[in-house]
Coordinates of C-alpha atoms in Angstrom, one line a residue:
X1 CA 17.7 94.1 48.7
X2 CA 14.0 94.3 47.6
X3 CA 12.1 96.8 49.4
X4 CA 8.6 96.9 50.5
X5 CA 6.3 99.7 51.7
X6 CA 3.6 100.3 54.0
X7 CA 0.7 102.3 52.8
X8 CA 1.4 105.2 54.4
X9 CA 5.2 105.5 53.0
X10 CA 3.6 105.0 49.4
X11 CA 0.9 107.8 49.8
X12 CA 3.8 110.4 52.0
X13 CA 5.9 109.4 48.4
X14 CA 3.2 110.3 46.0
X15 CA 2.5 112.8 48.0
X16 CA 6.3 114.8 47.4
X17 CA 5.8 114.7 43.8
X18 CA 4.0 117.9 44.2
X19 CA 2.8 118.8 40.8
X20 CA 3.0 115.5 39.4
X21 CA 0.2 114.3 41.5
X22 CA -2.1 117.3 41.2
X23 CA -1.9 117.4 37.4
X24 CA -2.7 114.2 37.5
X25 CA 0.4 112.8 35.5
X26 CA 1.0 110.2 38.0
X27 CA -2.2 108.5 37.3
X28 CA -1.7 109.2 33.6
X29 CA 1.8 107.0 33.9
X30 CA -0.1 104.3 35.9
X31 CA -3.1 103.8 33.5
X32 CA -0.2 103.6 30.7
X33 CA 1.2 100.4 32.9
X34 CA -1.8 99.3 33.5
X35 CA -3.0 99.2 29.9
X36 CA 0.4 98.1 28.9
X37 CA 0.0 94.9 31.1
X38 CA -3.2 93.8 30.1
X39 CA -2.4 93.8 26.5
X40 CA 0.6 91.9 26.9
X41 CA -1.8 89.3 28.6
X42 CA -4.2 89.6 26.0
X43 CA -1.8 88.3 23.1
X44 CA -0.2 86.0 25.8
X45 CA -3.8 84.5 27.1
X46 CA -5.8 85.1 22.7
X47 CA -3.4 85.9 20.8
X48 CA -3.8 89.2 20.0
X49 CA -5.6 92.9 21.4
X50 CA -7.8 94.0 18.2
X51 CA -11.3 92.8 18.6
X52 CA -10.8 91.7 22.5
X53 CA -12.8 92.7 25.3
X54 CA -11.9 93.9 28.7
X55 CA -14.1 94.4 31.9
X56 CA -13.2 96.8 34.1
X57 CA -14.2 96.8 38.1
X58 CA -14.2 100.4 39.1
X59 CA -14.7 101.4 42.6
X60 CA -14.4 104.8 43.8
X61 CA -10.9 105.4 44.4
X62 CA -8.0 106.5 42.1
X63 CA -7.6 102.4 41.5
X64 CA -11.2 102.6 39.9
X65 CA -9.7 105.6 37.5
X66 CA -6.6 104.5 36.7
X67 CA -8.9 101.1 35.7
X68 CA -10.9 103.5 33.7
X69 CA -8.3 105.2 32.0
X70 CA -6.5 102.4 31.4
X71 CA -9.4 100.9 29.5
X72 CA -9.7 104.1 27.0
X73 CA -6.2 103.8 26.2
X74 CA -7.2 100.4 25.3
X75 CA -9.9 101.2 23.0
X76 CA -7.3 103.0 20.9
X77 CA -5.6 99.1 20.5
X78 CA -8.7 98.2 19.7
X79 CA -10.0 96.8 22.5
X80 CA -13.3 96.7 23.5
X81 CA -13.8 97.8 27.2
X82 CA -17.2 97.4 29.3
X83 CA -17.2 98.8 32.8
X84 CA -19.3 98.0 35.9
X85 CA -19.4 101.6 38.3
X86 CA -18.9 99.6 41.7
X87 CA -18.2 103.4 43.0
X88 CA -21.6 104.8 41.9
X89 CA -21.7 108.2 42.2
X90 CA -18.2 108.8 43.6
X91 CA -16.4 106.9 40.8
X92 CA -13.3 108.7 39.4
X93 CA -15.2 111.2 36.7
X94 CA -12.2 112.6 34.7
X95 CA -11.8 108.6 34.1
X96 CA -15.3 107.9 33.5
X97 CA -15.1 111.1 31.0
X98 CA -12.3 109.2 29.4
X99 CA -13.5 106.0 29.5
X100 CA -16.8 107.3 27.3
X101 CA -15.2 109.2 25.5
X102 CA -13.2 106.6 23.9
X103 CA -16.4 104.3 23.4
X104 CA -16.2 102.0 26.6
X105 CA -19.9 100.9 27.9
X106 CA -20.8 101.4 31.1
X107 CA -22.9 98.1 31.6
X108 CA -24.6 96.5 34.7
X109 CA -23.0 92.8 33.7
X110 CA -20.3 91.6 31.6
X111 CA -20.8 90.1 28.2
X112 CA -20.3 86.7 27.5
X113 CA -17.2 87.3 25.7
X114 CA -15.3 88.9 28.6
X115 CA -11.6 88.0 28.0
X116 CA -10.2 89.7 31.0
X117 CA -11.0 91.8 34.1
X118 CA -9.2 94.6 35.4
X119 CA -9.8 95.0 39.1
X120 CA -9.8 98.9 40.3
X121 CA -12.5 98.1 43.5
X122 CA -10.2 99.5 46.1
X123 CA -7.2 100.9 46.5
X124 CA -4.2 101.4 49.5
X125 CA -7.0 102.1 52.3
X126 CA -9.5 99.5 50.8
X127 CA -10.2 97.8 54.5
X128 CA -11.8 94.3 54.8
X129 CA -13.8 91.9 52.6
X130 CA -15.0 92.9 49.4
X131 CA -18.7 94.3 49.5
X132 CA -21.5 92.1 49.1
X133 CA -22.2 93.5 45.4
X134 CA -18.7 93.1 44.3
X135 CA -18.2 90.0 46.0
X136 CA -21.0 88.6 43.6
X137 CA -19.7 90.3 40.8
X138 CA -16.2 88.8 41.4
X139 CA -17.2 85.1 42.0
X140 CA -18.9 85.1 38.7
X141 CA -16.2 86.2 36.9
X142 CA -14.3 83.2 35.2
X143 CA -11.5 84.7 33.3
X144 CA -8.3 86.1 35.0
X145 CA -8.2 89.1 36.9
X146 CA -5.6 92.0 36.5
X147 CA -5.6 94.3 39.6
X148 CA -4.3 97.9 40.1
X149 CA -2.2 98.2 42.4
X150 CA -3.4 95.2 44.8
X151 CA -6.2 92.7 44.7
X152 CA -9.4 94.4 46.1
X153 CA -9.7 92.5 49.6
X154 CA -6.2 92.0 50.4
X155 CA -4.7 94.3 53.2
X156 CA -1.7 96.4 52.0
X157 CA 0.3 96.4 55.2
X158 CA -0.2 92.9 56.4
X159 CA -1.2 90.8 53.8
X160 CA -4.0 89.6 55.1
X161 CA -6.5 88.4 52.4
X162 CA -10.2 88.9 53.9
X163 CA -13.1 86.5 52.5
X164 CA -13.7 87.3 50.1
X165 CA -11.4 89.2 47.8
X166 CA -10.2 89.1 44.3
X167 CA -7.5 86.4 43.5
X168 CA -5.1 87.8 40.6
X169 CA -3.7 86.4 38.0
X170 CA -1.1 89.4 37.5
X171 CA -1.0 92.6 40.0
X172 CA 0.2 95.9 38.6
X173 CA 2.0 98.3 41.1
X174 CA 3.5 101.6 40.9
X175 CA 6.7 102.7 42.4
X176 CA 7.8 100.6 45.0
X177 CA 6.0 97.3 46.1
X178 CA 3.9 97.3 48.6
X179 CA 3.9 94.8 52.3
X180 CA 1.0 92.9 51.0
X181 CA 2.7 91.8 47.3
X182 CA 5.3 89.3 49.4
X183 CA 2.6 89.0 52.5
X184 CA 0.2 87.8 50.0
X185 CA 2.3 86.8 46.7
X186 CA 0.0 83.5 45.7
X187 CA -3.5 86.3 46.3
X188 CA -1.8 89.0 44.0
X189 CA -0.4 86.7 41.4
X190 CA 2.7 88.0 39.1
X191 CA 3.5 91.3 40.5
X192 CA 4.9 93.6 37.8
X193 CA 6.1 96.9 38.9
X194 CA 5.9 100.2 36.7
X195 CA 8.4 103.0 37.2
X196 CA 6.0 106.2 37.4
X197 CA 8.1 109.1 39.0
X198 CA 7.6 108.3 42.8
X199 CA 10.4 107.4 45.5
X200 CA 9.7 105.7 48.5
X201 CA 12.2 105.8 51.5
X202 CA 13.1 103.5 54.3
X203 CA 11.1 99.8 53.5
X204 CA 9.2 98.7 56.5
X205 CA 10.8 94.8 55.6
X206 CA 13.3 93.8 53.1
X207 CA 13.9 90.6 51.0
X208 CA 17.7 89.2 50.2
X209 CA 18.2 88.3 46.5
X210 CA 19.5 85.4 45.2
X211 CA 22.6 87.0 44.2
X212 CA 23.3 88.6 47.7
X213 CA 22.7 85.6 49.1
X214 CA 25.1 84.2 47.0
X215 CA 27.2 86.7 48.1
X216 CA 27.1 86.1 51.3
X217 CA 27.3 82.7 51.5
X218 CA 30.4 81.2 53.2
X219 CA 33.6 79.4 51.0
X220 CA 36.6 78.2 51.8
X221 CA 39.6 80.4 51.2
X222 CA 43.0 79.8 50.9
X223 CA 44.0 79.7 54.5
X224 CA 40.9 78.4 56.0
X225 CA 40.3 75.1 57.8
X226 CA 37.8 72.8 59.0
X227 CA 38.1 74.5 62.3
X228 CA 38.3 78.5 60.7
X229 CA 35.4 77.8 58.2
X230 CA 32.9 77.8 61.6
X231 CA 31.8 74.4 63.5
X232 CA 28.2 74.1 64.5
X233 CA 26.9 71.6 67.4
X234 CA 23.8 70.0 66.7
X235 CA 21.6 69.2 69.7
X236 CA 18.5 67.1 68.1
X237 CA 17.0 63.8 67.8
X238 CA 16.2 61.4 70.4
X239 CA 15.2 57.6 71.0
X240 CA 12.0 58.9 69.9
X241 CA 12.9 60.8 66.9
X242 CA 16.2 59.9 65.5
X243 CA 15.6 61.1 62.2
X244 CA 15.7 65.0 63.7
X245 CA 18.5 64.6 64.5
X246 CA 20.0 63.1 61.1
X247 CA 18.0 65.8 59.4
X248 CA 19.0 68.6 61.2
X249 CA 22.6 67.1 60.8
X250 CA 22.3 66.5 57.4
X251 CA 21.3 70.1 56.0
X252 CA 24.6 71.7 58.8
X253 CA 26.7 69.6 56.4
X254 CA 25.4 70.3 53.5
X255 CA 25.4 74.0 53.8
X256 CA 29.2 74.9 54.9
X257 CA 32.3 73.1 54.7
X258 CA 32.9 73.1 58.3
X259 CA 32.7 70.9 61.1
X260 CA 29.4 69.3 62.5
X261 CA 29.8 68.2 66.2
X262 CA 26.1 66.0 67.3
X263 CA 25.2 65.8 70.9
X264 CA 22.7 63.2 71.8
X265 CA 20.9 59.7 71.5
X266 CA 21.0 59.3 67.8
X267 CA 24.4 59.6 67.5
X268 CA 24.5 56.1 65.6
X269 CA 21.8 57.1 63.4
X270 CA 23.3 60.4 62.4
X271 CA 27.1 58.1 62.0
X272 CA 24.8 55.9 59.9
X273 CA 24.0 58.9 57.1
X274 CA 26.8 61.5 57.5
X275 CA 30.2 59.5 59.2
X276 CA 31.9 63.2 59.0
X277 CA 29.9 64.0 62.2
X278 CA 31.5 64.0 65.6
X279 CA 29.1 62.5 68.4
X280 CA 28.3 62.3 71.8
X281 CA 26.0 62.3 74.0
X282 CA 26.1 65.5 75.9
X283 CA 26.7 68.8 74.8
X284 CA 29.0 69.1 78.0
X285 CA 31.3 66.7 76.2
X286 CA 31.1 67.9 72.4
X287 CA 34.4 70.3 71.9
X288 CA 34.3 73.6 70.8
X289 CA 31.8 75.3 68.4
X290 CA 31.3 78.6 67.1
X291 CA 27.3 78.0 67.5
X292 CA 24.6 75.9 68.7
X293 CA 21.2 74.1 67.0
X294 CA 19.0 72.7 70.1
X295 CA 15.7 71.4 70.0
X296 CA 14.6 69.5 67.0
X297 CA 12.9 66.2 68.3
X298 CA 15.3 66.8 71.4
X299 CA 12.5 66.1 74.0
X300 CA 10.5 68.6 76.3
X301 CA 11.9 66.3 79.5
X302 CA 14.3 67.3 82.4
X303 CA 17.3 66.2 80.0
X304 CA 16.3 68.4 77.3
X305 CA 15.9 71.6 79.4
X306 CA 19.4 70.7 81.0
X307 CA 20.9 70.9 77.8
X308 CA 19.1 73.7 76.9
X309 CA 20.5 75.5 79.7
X310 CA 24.0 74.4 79.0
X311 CA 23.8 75.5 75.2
X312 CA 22.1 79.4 76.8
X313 CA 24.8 79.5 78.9
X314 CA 27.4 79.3 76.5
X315 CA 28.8 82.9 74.7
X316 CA 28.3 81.7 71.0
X317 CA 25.0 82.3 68.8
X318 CA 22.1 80.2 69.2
X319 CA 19.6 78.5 67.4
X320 CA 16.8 77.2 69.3
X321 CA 13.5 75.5 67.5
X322 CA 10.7 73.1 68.1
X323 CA 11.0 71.2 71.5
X324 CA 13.5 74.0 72.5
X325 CA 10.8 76.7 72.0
X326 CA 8.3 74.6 73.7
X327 CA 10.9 74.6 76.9
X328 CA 11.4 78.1 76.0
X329 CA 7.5 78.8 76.6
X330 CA 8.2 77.9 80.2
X331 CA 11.5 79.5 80.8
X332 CA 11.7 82.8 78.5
X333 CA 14.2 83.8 81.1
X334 CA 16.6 81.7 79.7
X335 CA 17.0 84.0 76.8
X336 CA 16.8 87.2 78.2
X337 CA 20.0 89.5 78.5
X338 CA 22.3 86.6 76.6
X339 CA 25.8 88.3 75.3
X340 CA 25.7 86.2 72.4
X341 CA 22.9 86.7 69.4
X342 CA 19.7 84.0 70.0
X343 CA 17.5 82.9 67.0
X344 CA 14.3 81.4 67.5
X345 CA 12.7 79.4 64.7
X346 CA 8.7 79.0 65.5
X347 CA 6.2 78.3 63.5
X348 CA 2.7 79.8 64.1
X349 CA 1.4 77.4 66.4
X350 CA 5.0 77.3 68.4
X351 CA 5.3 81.4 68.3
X352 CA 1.5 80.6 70.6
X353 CA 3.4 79.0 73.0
X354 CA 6.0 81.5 73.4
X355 CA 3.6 84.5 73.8
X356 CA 0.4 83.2 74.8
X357 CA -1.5 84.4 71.5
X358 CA -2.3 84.0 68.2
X359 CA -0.1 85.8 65.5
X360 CA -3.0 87.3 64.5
X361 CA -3.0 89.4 60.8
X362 CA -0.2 91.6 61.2
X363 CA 2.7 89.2 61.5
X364 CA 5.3 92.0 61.0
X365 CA 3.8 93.3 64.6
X366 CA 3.8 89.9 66.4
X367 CA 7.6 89.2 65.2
X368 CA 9.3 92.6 66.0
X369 CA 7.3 92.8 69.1
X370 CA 8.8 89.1 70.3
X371 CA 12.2 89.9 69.1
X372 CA 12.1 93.1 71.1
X373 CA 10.7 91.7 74.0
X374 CA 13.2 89.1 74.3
X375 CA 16.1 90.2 72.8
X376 CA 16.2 88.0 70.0
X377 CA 16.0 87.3 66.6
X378 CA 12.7 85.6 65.6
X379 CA 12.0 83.5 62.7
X380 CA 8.6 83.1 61.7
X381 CA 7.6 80.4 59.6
X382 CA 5.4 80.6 56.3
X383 CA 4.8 80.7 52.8
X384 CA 6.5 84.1 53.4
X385 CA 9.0 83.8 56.2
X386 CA 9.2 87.4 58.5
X387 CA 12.5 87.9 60.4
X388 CA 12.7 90.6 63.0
X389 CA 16.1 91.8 65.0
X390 CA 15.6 93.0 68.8
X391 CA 16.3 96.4 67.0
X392 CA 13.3 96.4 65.2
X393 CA 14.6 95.6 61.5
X394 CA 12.4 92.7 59.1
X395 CA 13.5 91.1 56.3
X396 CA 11.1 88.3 54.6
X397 CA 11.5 85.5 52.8
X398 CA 8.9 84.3 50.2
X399 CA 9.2 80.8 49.3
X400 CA 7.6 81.1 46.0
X401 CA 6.0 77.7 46.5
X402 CA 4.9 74.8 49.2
X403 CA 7.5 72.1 48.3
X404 CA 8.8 72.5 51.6
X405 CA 5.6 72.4 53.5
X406 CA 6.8 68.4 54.8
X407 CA 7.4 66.9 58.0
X408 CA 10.7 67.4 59.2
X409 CA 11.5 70.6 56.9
X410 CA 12.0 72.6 59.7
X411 CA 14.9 70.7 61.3
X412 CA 16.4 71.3 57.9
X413 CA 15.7 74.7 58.1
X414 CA 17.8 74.8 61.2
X415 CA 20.7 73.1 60.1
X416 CA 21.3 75.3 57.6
X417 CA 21.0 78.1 59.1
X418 CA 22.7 77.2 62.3
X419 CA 25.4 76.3 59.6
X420 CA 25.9 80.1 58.8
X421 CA 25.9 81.4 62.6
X422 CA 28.9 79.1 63.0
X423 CA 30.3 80.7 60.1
X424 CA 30.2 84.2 61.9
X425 CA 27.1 85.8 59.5
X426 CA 25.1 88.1 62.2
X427 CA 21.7 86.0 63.1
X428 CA 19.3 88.2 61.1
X429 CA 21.2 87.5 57.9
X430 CA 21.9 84.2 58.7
X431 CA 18.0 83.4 58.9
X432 CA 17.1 85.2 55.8
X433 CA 19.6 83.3 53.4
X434 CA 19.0 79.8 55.2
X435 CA 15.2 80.4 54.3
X436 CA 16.3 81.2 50.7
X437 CA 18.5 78.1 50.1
X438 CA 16.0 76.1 51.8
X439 CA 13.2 77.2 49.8
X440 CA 15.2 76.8 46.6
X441 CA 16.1 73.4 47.4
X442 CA 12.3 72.3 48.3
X443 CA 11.9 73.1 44.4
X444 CA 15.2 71.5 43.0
X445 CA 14.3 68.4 45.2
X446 CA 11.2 68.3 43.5
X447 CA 12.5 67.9 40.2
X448 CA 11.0 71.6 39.1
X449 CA 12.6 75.0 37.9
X450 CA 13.9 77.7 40.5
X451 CA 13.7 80.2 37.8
X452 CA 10.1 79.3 37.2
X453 CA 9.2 78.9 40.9
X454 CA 7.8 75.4 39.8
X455 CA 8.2 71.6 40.9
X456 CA 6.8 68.8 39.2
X457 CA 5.8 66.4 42.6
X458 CA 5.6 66.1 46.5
X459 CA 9.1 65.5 48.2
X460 CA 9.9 64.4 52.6
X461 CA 12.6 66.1 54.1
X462 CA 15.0 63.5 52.8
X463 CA 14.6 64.9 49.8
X464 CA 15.3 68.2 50.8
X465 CA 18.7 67.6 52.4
X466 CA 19.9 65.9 49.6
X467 CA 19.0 68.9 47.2
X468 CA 21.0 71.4 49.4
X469 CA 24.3 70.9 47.7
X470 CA 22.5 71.2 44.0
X471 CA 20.8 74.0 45.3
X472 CA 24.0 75.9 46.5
X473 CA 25.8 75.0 43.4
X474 CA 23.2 76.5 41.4
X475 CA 23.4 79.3 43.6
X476 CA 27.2 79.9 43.9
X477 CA 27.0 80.4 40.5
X478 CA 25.9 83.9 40.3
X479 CA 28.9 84.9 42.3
X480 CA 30.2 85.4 38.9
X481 CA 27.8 88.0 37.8
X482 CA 28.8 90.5 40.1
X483 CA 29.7 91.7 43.7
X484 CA 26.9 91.0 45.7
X485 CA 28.7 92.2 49.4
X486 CA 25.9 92.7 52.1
X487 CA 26.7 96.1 53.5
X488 CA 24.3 98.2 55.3
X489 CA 22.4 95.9 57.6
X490 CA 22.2 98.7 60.7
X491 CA 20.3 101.0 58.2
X492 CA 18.5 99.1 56.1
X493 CA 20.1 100.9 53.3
X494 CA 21.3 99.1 50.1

């Protein structure tokens, strides 16, 4: 898994270097990365470094020196370097030193023939918007924007990205990445991280790869059935909205190789699409399942919260999203003290409901404190997806892209996942890879690149479903680059 760090974990891990840090040679190895990235951009973005110029942003933190010494070792390519002292008197000096002592200016605008700014205005404890000065300094810049270690404005344990702040094309980090870079991916651009000597321990949230998704993900073996593979019940749809239900459907059969059993009105809808479905009309009367989706376009009436109590008062997993959680809102009890694992999908404005407030800026908080209050595992939806466990543990999920930002993507969402609690994968887990595949497919189904986190045009949940099965096939695929077995969940080890 990918881990990321709080502030606090980054500076305690600096911090047991010891000598490292007081001789200084950890900033040494990060204004090498620094420098080493901007160049690369420079013959990317020109075509070359010689004869180039590069403005450095430097506040008064160790950001603002490694800037500064990252711009000397510049000069040596040469580069030319001008610097604006946003710190004033408390800028870095032994950078400053080094910075005039390699021939940088220290100027009070940038030249017309900026080619690129490194931002060093703040650093890990850099709180709030950017400062009036730099703020003007900032919008005026036109050229992209390399920032050391996060972009100046952008909080590093929740992501939140205060107006205004800098917007990066490419974000250099040292060590271990930090909340914000998945909190706030779009803000902090391409994220490259430099090995420079320091180990953080323990992430405060973890992201599944592709390949340990991969791994995960549940085939058919040689003795296995439709029966042993995992078979979901789908409570969704309605007169009202049919096509929840034939979404939410859809994606369950899509993602496993199972059984689907549908309870509900739009039975002859979902026939209509996917005649491997089972149907009825009451959950009471669907057979046997391993778990259970409820609430997508289900209805917030007496018959809704009557099959919401059936499917809570069952002992298998589940699933329970949009007019489930809005039921929820007025019944939390329902949830509380269940044998079996619950997963709640909300998105902001449904999480609301649930707890009577905003989510707020620290979404990590407002997830692990629902999950713990209720028992359950939570699902927040976003461009970054947080997952908390009852016992505290996050993992995230970034999409790497808004293809899937459509009506009726989150009943696909649910089918997917609700897919792999019938399978037997614990809920946490089950969320985390359901979020991947579904992201992935948003791209595929718009006709773009996974690899390049790209798509090429708008798509409707239609879309989507069909491009789960692409998507999984791409996916599969890396089985066969290695063992990626998920082991370790309790601990957060990997």
């Amino acid at each position: 898994m990918i881990g990321y760090f709080s502030a606090e974990q980054i500076r305690a891990a600096e911090e047991a270097t010891g000598d490292l840090l007081e001789r200084g040679v950890l900033m040494g190895r990060a204004a090498h990365a620094v420098a080493d990235v901007v160049a690369a951009e420079l013959r990317s973005r020109t075509g070359g470094c010689y004869g180039r110029c590069v403005g450095v942003l430097a506040g008064a933190g160790d950001n603002g020196g490694d800037a500064l010494y990252a711009a000397a070792l510049l000069r040596r390519r040469g580069v030319r370097a001008e610097a604006i002292l946003l710190g004033g008197e408390r800028t870095h000096a032994a950078g400053l030193e080094s910075f005039r002592r390699a021939g940088g200016r220290v100027v009070e605008t940038f030249s017309a023939g900026i080619d690129l700014v490194v931002d060093g205005i703040v650093g890990l404890s850099g709180k709030g918007p950017l400062r009036p000065a730099a703020a003007a300094i900032v919008e005026s810049v036109t050229v992209p924007i390399v920032s050391v270690d996060l972009p100046s404005g952008v909080d590093a344990d929740t992501g939140e990205v205060n107006d205004p702040a800098v917007r990066a094309a490419v974000t250099v980090t040292f060590g271990a990445f930090r909340i914000a870079h998945v909190l706030a991916a779009p803000q902090c651009g391409r994220t490259v991280l430099a090995a420079i000597g320091i180990k953080a321990r323990k992430p405060a949230l973890q992201q599944l790869t592709d390949a340990e998704v991969a791994g995960l993900w549940p085939v058919p073996g040689p003795s296995d059935d439709k029966y042993s593979q995992g078979v979901v019940g789908i409570v969704a749809g309605s007169a009202r909205y049919p096509g929840a239900g034939v979404l939410c459907s859809g994606a369950a059969v899509s993602a496993t190789s199972g059984m689907v059993r549908y309870a509900g009105t739009a039975g002859p809808q979902v026939l209509s699409h996917y005649p491997e479905v089972i149907a009825t009309e009451e959950p009471e009367d669907a057979g046997k399942v391993q778990a259970w989706v409820v609430g997508p376009g289900a209805g917030t009436e007496d018959t809704g919260l009557r099959r919401l109590r059936h499917v809570l008062d069952t002992d298998v997993p589940v699933l329970i999203d949009a007019d489930g959680l809005t039921l929820l809102a007025q019944h939390r009890e329902l949830v509380v003290g269940r044998s079996a694992p619950t997963l709640l999908t909300p998105h902001a404005g449904e999480f609301a409901r649930i707890t009577g407030a905003e989510v707020g800026a620290d979404r990590i908080g407002a997830v692990r404190g629902l999950a713990a209050e209720l028992g359950v595992t939570v699902l927040l939806k976003g461009r970054a997806t947080v997952i908390a466990s009852p016992d505290g543990d996050v993992l995230v999920n970034d999409a790497r892209s808004s293809w899937a930002a459509s009506a009726g993507a989150g009943d696909v969402l649910s089918g997917i996942a609700g897919s792999l609690l019938a399978a037997g994968i614990a809920a946490p887990l089950a969320a985390a890879a359901a979020a991947r595949v579904h992201a992935r497919a948003a791209i595929t189904a718009s006709a773009g690149s996974t690899s390049a986190n790209t798509g090429a045009a708008p798509i409707g949940a239609s879309a989507l479903v069909r491009a789960v099965s692409p998507t999984l096939r791409a996916l599969l695929a890396e089985r066969t680059r290695g063992d990626a077995a998920l082991t370790g969940w309790e601990d957060g080890q990997r």
